[in-house]
Coordinates of N, CA, C and O in Angstrom, one line a residue:
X1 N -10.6 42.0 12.1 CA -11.6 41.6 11.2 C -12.9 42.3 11.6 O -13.2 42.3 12.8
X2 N -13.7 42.8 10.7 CA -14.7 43.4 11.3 C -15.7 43.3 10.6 O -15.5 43.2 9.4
X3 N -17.2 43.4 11.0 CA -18.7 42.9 10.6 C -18.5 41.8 9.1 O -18.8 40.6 9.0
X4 N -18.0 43.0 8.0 CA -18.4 42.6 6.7 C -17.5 41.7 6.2 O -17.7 40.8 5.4
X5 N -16.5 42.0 6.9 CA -15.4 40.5 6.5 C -16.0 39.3 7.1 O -16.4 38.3 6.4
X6 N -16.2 39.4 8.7 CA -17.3 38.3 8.7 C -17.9 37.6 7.9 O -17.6 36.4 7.6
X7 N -19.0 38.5 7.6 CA -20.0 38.2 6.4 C -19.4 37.5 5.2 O -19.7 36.3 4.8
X8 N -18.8 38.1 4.8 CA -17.9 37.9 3.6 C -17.8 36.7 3.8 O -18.8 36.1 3.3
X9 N -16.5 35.8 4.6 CA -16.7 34.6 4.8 C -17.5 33.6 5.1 O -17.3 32.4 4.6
X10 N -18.6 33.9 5.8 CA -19.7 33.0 6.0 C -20.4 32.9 4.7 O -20.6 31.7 4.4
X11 N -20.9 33.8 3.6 CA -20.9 33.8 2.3 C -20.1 32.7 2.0 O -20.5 31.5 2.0
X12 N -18.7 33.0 1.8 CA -17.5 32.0 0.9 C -18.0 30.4 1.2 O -18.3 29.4 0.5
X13 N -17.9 30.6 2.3 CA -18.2 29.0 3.6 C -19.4 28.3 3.2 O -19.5 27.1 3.2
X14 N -20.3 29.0 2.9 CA -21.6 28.3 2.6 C -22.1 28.2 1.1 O -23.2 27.8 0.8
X15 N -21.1 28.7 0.3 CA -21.1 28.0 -1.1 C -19.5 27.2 -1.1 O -19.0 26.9 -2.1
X16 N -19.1 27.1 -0.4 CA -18.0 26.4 -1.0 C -18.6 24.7 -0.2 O -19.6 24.4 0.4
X17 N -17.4 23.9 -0.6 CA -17.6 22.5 0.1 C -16.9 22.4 1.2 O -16.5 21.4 1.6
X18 N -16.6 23.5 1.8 CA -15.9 23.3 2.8 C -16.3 23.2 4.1 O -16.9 24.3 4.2
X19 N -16.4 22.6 5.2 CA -16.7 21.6 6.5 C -16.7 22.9 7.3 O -17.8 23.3 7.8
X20 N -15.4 23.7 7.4 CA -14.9 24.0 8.6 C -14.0 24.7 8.4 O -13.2 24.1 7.7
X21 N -13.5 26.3 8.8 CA -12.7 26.8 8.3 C -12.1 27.2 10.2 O -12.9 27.1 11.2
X22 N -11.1 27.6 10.4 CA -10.6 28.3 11.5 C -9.5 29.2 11.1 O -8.5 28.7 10.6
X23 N -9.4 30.6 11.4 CA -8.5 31.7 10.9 C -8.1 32.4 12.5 O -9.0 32.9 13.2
X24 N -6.4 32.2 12.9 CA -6.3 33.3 13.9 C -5.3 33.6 13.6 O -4.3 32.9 13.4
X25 N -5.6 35.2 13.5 CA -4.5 36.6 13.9 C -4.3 37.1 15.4 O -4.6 36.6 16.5
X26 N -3.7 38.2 15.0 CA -2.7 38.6 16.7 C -4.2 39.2 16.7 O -4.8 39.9 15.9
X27 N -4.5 38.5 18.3 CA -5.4 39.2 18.7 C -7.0 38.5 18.2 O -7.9 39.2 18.8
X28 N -7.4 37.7 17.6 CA -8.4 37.3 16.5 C -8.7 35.8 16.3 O -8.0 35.3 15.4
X29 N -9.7 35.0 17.0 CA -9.5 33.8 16.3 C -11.1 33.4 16.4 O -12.0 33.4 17.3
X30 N -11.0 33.1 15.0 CA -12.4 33.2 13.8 C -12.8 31.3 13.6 O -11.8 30.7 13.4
X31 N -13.5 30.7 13.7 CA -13.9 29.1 13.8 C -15.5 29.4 13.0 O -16.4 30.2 13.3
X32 N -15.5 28.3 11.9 CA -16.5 28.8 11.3 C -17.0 27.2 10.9 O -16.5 26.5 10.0
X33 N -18.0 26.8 11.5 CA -18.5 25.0 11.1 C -20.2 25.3 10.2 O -21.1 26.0 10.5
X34 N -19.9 24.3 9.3 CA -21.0 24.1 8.1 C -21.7 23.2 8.6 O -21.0 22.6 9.3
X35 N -23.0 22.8 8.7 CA -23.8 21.8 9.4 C -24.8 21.6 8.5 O -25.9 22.2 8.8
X36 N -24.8 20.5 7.1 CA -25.7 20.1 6.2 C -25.8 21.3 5.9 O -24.8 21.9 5.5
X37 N -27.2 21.9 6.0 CA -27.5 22.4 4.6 C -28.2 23.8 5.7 O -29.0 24.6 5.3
X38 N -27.7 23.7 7.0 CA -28.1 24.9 7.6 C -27.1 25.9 7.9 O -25.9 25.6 7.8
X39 N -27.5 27.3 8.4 CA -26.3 28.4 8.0 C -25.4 27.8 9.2 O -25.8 27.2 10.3
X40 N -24.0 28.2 8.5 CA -22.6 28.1 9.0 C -23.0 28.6 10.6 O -23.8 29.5 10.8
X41 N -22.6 28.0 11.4 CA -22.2 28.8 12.8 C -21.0 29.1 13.0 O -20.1 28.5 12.4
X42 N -20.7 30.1 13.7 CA -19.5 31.1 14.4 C -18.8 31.2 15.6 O -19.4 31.6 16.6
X43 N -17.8 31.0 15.7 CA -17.5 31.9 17.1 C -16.3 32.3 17.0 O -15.3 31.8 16.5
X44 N -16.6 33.5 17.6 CA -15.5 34.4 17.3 C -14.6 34.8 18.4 O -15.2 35.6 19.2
X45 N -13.2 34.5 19.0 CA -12.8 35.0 20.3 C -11.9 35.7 19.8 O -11.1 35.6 18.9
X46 N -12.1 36.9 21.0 CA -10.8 37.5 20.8 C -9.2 37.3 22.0 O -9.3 37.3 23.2
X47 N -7.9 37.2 21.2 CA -7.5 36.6 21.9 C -6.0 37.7 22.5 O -5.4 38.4 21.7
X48 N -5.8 37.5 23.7 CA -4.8 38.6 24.2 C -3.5 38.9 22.8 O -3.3 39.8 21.9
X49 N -3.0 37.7 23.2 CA -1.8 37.8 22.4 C -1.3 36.4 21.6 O -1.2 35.3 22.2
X50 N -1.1 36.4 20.3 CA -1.0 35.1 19.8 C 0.2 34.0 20.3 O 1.4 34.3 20.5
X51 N -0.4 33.1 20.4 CA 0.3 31.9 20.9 C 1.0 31.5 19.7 O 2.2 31.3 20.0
X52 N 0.7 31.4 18.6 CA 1.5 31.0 17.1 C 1.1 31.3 16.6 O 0.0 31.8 16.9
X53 N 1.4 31.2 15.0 CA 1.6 32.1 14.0 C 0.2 32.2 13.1 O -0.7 31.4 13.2
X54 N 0.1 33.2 12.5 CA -1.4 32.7 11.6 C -1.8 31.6 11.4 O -0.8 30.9 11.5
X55 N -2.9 30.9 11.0 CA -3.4 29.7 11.1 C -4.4 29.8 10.0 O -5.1 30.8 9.9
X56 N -4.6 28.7 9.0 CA -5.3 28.5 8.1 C -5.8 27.1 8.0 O -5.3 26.2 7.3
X57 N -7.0 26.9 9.2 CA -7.4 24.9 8.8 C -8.8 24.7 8.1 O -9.8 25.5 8.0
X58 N -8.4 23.4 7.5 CA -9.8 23.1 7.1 C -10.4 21.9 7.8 O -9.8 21.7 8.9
X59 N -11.5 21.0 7.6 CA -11.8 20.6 8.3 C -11.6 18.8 7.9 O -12.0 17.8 8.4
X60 N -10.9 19.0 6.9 CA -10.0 17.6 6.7 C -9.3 17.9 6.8 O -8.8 18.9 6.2
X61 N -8.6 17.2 7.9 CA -7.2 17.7 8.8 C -6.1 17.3 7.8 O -6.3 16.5 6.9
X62 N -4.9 18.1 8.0 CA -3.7 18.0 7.1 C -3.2 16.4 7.7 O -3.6 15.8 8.7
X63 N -2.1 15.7 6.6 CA -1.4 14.4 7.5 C -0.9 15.6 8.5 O -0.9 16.8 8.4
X64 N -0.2 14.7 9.6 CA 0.7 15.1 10.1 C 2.1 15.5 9.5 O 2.3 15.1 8.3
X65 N 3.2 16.5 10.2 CA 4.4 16.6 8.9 C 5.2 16.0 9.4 O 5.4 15.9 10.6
X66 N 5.9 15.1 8.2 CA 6.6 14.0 8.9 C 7.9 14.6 9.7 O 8.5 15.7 9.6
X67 N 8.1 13.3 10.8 CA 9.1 13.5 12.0 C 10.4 13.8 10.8 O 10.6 13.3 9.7
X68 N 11.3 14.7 11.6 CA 12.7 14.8 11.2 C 13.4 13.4 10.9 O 13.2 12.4 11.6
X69 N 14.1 13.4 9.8 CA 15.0 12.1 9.9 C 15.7 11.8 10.8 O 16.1 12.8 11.5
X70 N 16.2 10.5 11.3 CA 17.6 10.6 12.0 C 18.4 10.5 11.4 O 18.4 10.1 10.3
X71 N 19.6 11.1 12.1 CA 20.7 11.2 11.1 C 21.4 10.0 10.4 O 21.4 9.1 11.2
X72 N 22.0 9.7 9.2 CA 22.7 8.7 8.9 C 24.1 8.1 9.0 O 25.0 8.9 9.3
X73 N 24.2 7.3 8.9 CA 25.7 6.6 8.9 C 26.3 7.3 7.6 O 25.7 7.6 6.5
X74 N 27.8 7.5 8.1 CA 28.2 8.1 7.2 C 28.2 7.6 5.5 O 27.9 8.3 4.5
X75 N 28.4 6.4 5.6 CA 28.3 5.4 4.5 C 26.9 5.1 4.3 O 26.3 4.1 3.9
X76 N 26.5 6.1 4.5 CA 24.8 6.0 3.9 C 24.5 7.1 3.1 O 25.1 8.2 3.2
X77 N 23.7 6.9 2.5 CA 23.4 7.7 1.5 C 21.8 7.8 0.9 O 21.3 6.8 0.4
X78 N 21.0 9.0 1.1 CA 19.8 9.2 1.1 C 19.2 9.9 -0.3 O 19.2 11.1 -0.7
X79 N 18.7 8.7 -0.8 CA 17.7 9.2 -2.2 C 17.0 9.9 -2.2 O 16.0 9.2 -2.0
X80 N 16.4 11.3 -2.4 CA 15.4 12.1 -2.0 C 14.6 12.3 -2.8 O 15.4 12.3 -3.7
X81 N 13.8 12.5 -3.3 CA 12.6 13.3 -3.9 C 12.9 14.4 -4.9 O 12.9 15.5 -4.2
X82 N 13.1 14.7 -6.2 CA 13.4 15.7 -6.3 C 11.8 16.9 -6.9 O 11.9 17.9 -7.5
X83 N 10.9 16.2 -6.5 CA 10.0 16.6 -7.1 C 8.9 16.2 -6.2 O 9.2 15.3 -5.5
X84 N 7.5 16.8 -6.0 CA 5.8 16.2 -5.4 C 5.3 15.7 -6.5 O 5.5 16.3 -7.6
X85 N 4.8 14.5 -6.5 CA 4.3 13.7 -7.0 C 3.9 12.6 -6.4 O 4.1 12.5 -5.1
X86 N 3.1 11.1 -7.1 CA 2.8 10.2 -6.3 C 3.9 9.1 -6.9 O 3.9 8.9 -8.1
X87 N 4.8 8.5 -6.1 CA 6.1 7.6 -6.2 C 5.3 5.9 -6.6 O 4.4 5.3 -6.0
X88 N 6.1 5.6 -8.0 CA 5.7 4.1 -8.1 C 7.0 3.3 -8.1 O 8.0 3.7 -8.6
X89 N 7.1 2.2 -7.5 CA 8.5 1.0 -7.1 C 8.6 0.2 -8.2 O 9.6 -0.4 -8.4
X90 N 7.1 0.2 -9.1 CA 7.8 -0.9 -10.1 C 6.6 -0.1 -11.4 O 5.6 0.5 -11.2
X91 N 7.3 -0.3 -12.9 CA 7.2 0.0 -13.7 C 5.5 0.0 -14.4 O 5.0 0.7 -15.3
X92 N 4.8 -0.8 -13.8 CA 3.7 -1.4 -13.7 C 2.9 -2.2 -12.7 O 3.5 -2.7 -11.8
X93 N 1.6 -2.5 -12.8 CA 1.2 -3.2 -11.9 C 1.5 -4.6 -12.0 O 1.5 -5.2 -11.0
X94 N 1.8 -5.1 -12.8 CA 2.0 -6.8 -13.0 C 3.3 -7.0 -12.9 O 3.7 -8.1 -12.5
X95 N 4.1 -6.0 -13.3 CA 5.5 -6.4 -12.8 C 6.5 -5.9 -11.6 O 6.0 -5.0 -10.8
X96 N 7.1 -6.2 -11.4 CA 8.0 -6.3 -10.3 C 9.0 -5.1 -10.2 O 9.7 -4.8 -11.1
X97 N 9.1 -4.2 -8.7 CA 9.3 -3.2 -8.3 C 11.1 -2.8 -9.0 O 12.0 -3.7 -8.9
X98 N 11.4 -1.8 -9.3 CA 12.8 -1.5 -9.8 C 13.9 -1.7 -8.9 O 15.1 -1.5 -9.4
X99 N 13.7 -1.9 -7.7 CA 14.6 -2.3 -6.5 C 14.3 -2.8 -5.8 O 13.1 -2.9 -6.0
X100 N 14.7 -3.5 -4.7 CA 14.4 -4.0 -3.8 C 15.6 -3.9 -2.6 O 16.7 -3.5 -3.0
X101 N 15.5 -4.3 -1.2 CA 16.3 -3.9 -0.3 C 17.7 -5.2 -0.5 O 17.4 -6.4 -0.2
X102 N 18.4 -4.9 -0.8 CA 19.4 -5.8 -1.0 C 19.5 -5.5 -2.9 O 20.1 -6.4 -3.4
X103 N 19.3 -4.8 -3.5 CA 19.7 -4.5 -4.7 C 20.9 -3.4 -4.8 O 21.1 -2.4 -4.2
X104 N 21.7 -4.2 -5.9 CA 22.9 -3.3 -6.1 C 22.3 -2.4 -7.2 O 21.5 -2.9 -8.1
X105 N 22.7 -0.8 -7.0 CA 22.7 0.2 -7.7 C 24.0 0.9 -8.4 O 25.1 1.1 -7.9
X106 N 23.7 1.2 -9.4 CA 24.8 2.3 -10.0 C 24.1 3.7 -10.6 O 22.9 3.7 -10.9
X107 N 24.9 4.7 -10.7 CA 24.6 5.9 -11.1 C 23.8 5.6 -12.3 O 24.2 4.7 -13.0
X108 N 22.9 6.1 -12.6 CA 21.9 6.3 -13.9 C 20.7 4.8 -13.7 O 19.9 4.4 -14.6
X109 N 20.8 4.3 -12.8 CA 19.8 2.8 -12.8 C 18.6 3.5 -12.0 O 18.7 4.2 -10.9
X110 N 17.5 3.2 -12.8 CA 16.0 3.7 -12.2 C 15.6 3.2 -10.9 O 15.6 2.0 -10.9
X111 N 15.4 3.7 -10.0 CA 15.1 3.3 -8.7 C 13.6 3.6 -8.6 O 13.0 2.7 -8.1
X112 N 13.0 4.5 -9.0 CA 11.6 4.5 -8.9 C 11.2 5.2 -10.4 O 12.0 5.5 -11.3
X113 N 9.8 5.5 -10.3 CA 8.9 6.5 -10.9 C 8.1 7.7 -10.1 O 7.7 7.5 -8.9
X114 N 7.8 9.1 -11.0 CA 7.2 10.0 -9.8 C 6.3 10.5 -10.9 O 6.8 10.9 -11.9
X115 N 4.8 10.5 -10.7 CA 4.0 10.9 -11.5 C 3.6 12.4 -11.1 O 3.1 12.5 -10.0
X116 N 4.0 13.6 -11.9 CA 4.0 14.5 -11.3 C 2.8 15.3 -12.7 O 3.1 15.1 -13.9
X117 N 2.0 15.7 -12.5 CA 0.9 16.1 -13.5 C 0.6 15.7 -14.8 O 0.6 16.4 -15.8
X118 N 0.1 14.0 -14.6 CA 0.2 13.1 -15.6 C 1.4 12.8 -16.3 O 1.4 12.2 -17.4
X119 N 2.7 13.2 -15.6 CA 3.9 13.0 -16.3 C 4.5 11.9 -16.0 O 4.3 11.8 -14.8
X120 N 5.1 11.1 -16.3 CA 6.0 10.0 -15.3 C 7.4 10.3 -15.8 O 8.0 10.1 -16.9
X121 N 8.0 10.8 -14.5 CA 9.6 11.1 -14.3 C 10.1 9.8 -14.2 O 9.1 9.5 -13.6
X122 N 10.8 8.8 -14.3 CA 11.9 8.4 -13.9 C 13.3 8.9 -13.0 O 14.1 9.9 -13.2
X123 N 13.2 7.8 -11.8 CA 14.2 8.4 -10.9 C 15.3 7.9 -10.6 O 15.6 7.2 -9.6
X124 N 16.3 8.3 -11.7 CA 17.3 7.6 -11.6 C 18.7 7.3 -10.2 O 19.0 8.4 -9.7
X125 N 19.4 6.2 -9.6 CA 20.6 6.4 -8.7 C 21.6 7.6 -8.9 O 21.5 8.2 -10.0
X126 N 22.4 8.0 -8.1 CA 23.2 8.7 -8.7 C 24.5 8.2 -7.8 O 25.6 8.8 -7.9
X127 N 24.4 7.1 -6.9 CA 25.5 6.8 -6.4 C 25.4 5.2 -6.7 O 24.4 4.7 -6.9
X128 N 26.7 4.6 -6.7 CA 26.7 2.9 -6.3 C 26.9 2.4 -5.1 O 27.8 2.6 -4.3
X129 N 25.8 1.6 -5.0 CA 25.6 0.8 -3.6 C 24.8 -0.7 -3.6 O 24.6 -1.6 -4.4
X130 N 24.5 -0.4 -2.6 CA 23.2 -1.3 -2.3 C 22.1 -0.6 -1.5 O 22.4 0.3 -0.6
X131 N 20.6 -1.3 -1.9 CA 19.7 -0.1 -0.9 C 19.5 -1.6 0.2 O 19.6 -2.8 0.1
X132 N 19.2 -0.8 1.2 CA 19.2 -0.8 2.8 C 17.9 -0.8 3.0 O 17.5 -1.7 3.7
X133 N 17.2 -0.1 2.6 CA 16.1 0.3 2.8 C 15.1 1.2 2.2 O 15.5 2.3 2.0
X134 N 14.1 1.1 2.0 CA 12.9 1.6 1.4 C 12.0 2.5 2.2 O 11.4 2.1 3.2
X135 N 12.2 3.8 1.7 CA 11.4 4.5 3.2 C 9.7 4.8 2.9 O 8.9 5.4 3.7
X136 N 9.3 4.2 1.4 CA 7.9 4.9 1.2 C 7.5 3.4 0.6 O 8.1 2.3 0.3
X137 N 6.0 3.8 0.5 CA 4.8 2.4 0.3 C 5.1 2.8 -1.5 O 5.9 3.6 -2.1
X138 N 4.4 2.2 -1.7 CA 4.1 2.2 -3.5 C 2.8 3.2 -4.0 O 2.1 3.1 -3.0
X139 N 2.5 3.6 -4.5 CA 2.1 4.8 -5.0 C 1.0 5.4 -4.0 O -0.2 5.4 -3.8
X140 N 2.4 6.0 -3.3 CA 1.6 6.8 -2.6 C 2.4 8.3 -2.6 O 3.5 8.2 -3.1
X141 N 1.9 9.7 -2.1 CA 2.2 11.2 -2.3 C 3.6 11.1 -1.5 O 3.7 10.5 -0.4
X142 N 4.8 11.9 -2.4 CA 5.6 12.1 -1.6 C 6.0 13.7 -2.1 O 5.6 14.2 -3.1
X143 N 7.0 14.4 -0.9 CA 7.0 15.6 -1.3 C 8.3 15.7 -1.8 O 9.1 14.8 -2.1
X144 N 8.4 17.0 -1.9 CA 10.3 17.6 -2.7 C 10.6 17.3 -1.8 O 9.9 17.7 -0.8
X145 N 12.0 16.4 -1.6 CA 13.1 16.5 -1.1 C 13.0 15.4 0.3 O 13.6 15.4 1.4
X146 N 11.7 14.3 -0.2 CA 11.0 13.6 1.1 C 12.3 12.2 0.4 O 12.5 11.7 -0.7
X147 N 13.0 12.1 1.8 CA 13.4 10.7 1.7 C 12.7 9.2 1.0 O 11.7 8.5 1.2
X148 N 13.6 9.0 0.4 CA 12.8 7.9 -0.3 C 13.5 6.1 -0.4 O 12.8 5.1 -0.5
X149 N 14.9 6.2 -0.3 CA 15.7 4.9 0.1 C 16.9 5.5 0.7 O 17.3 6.6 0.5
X150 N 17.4 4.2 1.6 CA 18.5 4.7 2.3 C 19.8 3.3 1.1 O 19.8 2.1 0.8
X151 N 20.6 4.1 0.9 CA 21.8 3.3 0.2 C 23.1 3.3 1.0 O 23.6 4.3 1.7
X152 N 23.7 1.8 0.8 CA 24.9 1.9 1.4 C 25.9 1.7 0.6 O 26.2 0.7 0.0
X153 N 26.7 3.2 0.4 CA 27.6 3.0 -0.6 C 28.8 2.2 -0.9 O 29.4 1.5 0.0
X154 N 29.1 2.3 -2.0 CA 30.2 1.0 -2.4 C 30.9 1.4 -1.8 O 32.0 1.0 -1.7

């Protein structure tokens, strides 16, 4: 990275809304903090050899990524996400969630909702059971393919 890329960024940085940026390449690591309404400070190190991989943060830290599942009983069976959106359990606010842990399921019965760019999916079972368990709160972000109930099949 050199002089004008610099520049370049501290530019970006001090019109944008962003807090805090940190960028490191092989060799390069760039930390750049906004402080009200005075110019960005810098520091720049350079670094032997990279410890991991490119890095792009901001200064609202990401969640954590969630821990690995553990693995399941064979007679279990995991509802997943087929889509990012924010997950609802029941059809509305006044009424009562589409499952609950001890509900029997069959293939095509709505287990949740996924609001995915003002859309609302419907998320249907695709096995018969009963759910076991509920792995997510009520409307809150889940991603593709994020576990969402554990079912124990018929």
């Amino acid at each position: 990275m050199d002089t004008k890329e610099i520049q370049r960024l501290l530019d970006y940085i001090a019109k944008s809304p962003l807090a805090e940026v940190s960028i490191e390449t092989e060799g390069l690591k760039v930390s750049v903090k906004k402080h009200g309404e005075a110019a960005p400070s810098v520091q720049v190190v350079h670094t032997p050899a990279p410890a991991v991989a490119p890095v792009a943060a901001v200064a609202a830290a990401a969640p954590a990524a969630p821990a690995a599942p553990a693995p399941v009983a064979d007679n279990l069976y995991t509802v997943k996400s087929p889509m990012i959106g924010t997950i609802y359990l029941a059809p509305g606010p006044e009424k009562g969630n589409y499952v609950e842990v001890g509900s029997s399921i069959e293939p095509g019965k709505t287990v949740c909702m996924i609001e995915a760019m003002k859309l609302f999916n419907e998320i249907d079972a695709e096995v018969s059971g009963k759910i076991v368990k509920i792995l997510v709160d009520n409307a809150t972000p889940v991603e593709f393919d994020q576990p969402l109930f554990l079912v124990e099949k018929a």
